[in-house]
Tab-separated table of C-alpha atoms and ligand atoms in Angstrom:
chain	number	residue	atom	x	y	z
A	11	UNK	CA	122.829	94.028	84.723
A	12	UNK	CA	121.401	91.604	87.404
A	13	UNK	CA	119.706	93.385	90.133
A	14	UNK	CA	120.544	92.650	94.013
A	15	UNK	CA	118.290	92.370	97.464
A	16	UNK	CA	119.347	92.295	100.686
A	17	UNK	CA	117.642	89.949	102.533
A	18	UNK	CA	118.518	88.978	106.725
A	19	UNK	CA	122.183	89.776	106.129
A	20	UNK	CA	122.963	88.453	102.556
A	21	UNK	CA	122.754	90.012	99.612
A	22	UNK	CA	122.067	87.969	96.594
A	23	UNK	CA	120.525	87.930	92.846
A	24	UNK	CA	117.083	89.163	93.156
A	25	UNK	CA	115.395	86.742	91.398
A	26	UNK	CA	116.582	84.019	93.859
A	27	UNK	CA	116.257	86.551	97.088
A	28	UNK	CA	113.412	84.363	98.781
A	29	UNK	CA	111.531	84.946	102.552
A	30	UNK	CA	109.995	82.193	104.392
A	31	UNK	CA	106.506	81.200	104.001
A	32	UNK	CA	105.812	81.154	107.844
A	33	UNK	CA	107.237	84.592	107.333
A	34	UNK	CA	104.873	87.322	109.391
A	35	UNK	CA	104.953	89.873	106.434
A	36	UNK	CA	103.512	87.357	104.119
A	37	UNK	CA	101.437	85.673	107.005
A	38	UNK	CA	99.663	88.503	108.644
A	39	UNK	CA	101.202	92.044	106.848
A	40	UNK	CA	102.251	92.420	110.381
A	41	UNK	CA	105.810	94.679	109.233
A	42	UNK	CA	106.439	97.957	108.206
A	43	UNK	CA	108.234	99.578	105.066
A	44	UNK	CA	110.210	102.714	104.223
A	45	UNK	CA	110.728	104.588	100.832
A	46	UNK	CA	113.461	106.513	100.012
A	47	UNK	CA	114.012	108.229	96.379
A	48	UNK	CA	117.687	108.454	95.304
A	49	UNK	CA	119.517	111.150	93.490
A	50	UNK	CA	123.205	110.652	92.586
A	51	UNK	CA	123.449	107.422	94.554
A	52	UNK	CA	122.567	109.290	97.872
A	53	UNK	CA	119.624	109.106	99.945
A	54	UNK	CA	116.547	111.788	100.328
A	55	UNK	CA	115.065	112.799	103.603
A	56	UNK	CA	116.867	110.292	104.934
A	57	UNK	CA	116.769	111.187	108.856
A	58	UNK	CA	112.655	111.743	108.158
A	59	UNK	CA	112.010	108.494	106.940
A	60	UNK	CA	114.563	106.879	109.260
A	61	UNK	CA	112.139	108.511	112.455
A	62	UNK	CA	109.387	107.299	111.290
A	63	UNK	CA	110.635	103.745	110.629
A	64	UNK	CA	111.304	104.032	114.616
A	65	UNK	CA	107.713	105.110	114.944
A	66	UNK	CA	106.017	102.532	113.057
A	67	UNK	CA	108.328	99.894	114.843
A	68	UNK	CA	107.432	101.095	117.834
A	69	UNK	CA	104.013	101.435	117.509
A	70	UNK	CA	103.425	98.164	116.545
A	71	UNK	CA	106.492	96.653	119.155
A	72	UNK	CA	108.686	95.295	116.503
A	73	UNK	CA	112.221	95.424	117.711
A	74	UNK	CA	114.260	97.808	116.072
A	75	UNK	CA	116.867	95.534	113.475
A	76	UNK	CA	119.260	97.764	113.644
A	77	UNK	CA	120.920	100.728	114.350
A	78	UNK	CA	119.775	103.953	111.956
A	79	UNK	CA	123.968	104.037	110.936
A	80	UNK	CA	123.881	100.272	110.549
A	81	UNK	CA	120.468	100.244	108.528
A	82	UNK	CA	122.321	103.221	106.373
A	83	UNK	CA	124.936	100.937	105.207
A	84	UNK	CA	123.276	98.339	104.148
A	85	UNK	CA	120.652	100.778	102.083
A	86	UNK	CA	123.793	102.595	100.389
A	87	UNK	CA	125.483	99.248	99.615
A	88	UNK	CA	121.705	98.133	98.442
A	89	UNK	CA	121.713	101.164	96.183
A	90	UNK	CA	125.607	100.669	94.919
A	91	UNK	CA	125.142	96.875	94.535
A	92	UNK	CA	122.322	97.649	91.943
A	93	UNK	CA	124.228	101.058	90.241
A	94	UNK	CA	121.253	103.253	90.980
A	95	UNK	CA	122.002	106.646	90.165
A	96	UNK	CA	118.179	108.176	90.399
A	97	UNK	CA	115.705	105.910	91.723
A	98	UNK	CA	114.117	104.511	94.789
A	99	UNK	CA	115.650	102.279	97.335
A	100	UNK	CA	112.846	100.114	99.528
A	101	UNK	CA	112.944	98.844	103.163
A	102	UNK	CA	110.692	96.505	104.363
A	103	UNK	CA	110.781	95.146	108.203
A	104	UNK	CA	108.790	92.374	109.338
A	105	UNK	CA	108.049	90.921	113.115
A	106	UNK	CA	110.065	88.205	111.864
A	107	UNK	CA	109.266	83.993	110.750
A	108	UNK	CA	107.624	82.094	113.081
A	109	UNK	CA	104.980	78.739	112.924
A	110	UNK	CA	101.688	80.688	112.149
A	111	UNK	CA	99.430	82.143	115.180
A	112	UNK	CA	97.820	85.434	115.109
A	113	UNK	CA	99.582	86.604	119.002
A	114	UNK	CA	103.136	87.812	119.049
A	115	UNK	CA	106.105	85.307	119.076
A	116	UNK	CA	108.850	85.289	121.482
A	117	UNK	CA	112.122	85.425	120.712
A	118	UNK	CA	111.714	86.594	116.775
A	119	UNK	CA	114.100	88.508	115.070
A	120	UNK	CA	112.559	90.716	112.435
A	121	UNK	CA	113.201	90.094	109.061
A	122	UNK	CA	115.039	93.071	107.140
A	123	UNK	CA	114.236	93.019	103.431
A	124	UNK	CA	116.261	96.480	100.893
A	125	UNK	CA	115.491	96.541	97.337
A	126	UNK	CA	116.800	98.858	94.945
A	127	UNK	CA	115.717	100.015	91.640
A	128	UNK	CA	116.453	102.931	88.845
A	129	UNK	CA	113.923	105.406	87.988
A	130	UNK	CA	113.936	107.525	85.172
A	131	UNK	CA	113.318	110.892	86.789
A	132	UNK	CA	112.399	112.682	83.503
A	133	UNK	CA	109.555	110.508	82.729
A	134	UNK	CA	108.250	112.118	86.029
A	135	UNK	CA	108.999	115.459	84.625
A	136	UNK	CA	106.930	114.879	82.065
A	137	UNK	CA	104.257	113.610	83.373
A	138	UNK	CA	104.232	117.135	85.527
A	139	UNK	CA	104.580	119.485	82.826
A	140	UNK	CA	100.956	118.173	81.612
A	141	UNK	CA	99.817	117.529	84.890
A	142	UNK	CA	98.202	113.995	85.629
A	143	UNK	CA	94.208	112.698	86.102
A	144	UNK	CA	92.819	111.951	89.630
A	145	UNK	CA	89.989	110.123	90.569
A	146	UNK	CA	88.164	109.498	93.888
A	147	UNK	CA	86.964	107.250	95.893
A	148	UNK	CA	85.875	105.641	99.537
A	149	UNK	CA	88.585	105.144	101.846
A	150	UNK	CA	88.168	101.412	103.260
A	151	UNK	CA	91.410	101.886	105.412
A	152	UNK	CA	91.599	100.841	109.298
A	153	UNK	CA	91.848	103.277	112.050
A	154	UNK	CA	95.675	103.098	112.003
A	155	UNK	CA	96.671	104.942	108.568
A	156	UNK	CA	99.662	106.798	110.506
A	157	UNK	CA	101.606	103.482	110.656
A	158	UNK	CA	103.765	102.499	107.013
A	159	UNK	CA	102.374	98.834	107.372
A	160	UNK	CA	103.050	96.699	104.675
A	161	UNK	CA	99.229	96.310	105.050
A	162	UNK	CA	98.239	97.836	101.464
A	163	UNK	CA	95.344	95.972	99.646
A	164	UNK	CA	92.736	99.262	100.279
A	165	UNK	CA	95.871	101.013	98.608
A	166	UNK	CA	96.235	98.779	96.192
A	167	UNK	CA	92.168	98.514	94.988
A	168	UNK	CA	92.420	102.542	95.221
A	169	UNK	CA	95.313	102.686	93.060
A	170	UNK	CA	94.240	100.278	90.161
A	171	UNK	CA	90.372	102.101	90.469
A	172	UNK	CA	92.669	104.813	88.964
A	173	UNK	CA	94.547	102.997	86.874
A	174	UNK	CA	91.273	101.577	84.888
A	175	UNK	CA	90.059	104.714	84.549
A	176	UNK	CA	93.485	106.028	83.119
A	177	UNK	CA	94.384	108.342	85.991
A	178	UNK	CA	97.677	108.753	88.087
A	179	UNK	CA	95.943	108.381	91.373
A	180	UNK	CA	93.002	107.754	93.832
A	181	UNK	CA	91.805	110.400	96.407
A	182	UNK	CA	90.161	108.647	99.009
A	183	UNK	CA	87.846	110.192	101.140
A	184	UNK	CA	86.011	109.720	104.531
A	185	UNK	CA	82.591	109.301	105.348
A	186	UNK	CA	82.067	113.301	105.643
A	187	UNK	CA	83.309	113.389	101.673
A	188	UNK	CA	86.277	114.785	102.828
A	189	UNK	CA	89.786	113.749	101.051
A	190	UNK	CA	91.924	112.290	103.216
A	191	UNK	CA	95.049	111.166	100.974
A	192	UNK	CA	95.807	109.364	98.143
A	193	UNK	CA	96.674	105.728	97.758
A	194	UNK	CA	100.027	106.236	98.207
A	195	UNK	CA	100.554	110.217	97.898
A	196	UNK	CA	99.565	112.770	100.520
A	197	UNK	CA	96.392	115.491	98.459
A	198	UNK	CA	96.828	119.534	99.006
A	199	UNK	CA	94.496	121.630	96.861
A	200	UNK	CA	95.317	125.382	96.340
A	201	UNK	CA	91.148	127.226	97.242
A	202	UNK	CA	89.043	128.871	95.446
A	203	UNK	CA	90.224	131.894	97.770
A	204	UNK	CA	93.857	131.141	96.962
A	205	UNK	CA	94.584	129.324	100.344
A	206	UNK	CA	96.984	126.003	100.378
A	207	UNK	CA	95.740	123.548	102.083
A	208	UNK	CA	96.146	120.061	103.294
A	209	UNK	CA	94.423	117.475	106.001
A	210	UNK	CA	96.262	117.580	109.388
A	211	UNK	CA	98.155	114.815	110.660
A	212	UNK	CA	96.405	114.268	113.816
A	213	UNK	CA	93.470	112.140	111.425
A	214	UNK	CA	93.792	108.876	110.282
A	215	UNK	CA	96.621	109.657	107.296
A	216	UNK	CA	100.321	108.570	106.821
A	217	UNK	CA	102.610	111.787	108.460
A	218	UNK	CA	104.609	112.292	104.788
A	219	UNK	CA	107.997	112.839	105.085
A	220	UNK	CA	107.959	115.150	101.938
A	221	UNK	CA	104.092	116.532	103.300
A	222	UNK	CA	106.493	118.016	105.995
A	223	UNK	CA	109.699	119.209	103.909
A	224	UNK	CA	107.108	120.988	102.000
A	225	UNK	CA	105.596	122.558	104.668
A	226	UNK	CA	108.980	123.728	105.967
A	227	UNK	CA	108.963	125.065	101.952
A	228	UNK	CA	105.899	126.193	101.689
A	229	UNK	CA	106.609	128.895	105.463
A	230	UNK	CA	110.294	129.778	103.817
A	231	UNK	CA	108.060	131.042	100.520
A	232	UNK	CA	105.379	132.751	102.406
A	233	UNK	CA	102.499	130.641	100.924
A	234	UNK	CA	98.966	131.147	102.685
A	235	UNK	CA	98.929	127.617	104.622
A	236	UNK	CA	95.400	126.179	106.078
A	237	UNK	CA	96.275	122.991	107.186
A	238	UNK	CA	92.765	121.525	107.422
A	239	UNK	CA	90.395	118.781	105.268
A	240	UNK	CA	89.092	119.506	102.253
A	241	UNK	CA	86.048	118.140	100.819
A	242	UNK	CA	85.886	116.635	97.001
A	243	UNK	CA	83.935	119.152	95.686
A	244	UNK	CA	86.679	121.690	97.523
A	245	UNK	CA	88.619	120.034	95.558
A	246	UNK	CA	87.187	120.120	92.276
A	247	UNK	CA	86.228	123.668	92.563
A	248	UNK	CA	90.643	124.474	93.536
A	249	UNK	CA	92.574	126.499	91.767
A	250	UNK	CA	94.227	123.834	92.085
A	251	UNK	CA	95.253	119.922	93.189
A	252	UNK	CA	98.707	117.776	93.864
A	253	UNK	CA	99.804	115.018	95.716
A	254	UNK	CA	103.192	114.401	97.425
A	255	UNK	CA	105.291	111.576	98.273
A	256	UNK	CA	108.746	110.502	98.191
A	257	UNK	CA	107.987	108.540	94.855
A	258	UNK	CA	106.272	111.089	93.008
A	259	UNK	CA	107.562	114.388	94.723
A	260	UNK	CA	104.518	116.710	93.663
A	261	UNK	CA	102.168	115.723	91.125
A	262	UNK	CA	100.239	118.183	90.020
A	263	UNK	CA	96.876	117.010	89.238
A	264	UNK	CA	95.020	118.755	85.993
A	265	UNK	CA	91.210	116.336	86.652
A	266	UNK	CA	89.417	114.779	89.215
A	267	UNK	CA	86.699	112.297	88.426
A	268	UNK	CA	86.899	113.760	84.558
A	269	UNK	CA	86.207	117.641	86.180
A	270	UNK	CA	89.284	120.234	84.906
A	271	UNK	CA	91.128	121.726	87.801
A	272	UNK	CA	91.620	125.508	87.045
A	273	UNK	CA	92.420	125.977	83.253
A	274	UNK	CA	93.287	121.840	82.848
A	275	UNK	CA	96.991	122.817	83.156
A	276	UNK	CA	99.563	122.428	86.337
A	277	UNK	CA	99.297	126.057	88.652
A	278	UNK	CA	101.914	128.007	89.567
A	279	UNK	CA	101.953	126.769	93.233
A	280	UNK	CA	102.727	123.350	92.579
A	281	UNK	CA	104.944	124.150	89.612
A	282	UNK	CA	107.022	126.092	92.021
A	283	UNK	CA	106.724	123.646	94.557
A	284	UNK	CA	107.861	120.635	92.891
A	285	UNK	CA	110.739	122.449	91.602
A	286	UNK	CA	112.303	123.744	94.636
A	287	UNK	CA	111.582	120.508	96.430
A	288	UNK	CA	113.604	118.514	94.130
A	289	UNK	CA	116.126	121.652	93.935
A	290	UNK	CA	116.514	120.900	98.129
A	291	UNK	CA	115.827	116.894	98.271
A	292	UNK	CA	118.535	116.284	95.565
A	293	UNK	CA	121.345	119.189	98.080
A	294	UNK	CA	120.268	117.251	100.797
A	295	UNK	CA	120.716	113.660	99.982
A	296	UNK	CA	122.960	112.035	102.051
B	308	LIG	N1	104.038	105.973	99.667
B	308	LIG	N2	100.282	108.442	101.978
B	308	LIG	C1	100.409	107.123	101.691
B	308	LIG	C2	99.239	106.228	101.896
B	308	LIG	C3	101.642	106.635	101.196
B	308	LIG	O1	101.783	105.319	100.926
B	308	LIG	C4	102.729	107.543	100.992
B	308	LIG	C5	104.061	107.084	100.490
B	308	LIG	C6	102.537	108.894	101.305
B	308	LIG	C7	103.640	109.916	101.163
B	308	LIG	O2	104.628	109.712	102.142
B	308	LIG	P1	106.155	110.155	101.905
B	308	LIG	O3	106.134	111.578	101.491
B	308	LIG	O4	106.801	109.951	103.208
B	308	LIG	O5	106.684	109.252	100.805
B	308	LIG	C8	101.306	109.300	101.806
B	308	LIG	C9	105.277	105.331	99.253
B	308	LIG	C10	106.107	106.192	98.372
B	308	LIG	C11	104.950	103.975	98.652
B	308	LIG	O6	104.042	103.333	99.192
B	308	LIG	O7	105.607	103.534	97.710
């Protein structure tokens, strides 16, 4: 079946869905993206990731496209076009196409870019039965990590760093060793002393939409919730470690850097977790 993107208004075959060169995504990374996972052709979280579209937009002055209803069409119609079922459908906003100079240009409308593509979601099941490998490593990121930019290449060295070593993900931590998040996942660790915790939002981290449905989770189950850093060897020394995102939902993670986590196998926290998630993203989908 050939695949469909929405690009500026048109949907067409994917392979021939083209942006301009003088385009700002491709020119300076200066746009914004979205990630929503898909159950059942409907959308999860989508009001969370829809906000914080409107914050990264904001932040960074690029005109709103659309209207959130408007921008929900054209997602679901993404997501039909293509017959996805259980995947992933991808948003990416740009400041727009205009002739190359680092300042803002007047009068540009953004460029609106909606992929679509099927994931098999028991290969993720899998994968979190066993658990998955983690490694760490520096995070090179700017000051700004709270902002989706399409700005990724930090992300992208910290991902394939784990993917040569044969690990699911990258940790990356500050300059006090302490983790901040993972290339594109946000880290929690169960403590030695049995406490959950994560890095608060107010540092220099991405504000995960499914960070905060688990939170919401995590009060409704009664779970012992520190939301403050944690250092590597914290996190080495956990009962246990997982990441979140909407991609991945949570990953429990059985190594870092080649050190066991717990027994080497997924904990109960995270086991639980991930299953009631899902249980609530896939009710919710809209
Ligand atoms: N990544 N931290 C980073 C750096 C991320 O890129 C992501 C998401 C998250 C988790 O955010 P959320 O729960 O809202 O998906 C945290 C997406 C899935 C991606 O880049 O494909």
């Amino acid at each position: 079946m050939s695949r469909v993107a929405y690009v500026n208004g048109t949907y067409s075959p994917r392979d021939e869905a083209v942006v301009h060169i003088e385009d700002r995504g491709f020119q300076f990374a200066d746009g914004v993206y979205e990630v929503w996972s898909v159950f059942d052709g409907r959308l999860a979280d989508f009001d969370g990731h829809m906000q914080r579209l409107h914050r990264s937009l904001n932040e960074l002055k690029i005109e709103i496209p659309m209207t959130a209803a408007a921008l929900g069409v054209v997602l679901r119609e993404t997501v039909r076009r293509n017959r996805v079922r259980d995947g992933i459908v991808y948003l990416q906003v740009t400041r727009g196409t205009a002739p190359r100079d680092h300042a803002f240009p007047a009068d540009v409308a953004p460029s609106v870019i909606v992929t679509a593509k099927r994931i098999d979601l028991s290969k993720g099941d899998r994968t979190a039965v066993n658990g998955a490998a983690g490694v760490t490593q520096p995070d090179i990121r700017w000051g700004r990590c709270d902002i989706k930019t399409v700005g990724l290449l930090p992300n992208v060295l910290a991902k394939q760093a784990a993917r040569e070593r044969g690990a699911y993900e990258c940790l990356m931590y500050d300059e006090m060793g302490l983790v901040t998040e993972g290339s594109s996942t946000n880290a929690w660790i169960v403590d030695e002393n049995g406490k959950l915790r994560t890095r608060d939002t107010q540092a220099n981290i991405l504000r995960g939409v499914t960070r905060a449905a688990i939170l919401k989770l995590v009060e409704a189950e009664g779970v012992e919730l520190d939301e403050r850093a944690f250092s590597v060897e914290e996190a080495k020394k956990a009962r246990e470690v997982f990441v979140t995102a909407a991609s991945s939902f949570v990953m429990p993670l059985v190594s870092l850097d080649g050190v066991k986590i717990g027994d080497g196998k997924p904990g109960p926290i995270a086991t639980r977790l991930r299953e009631i998630y899902l249980e609530q993203a896939r009710r919710e989908a809209i």
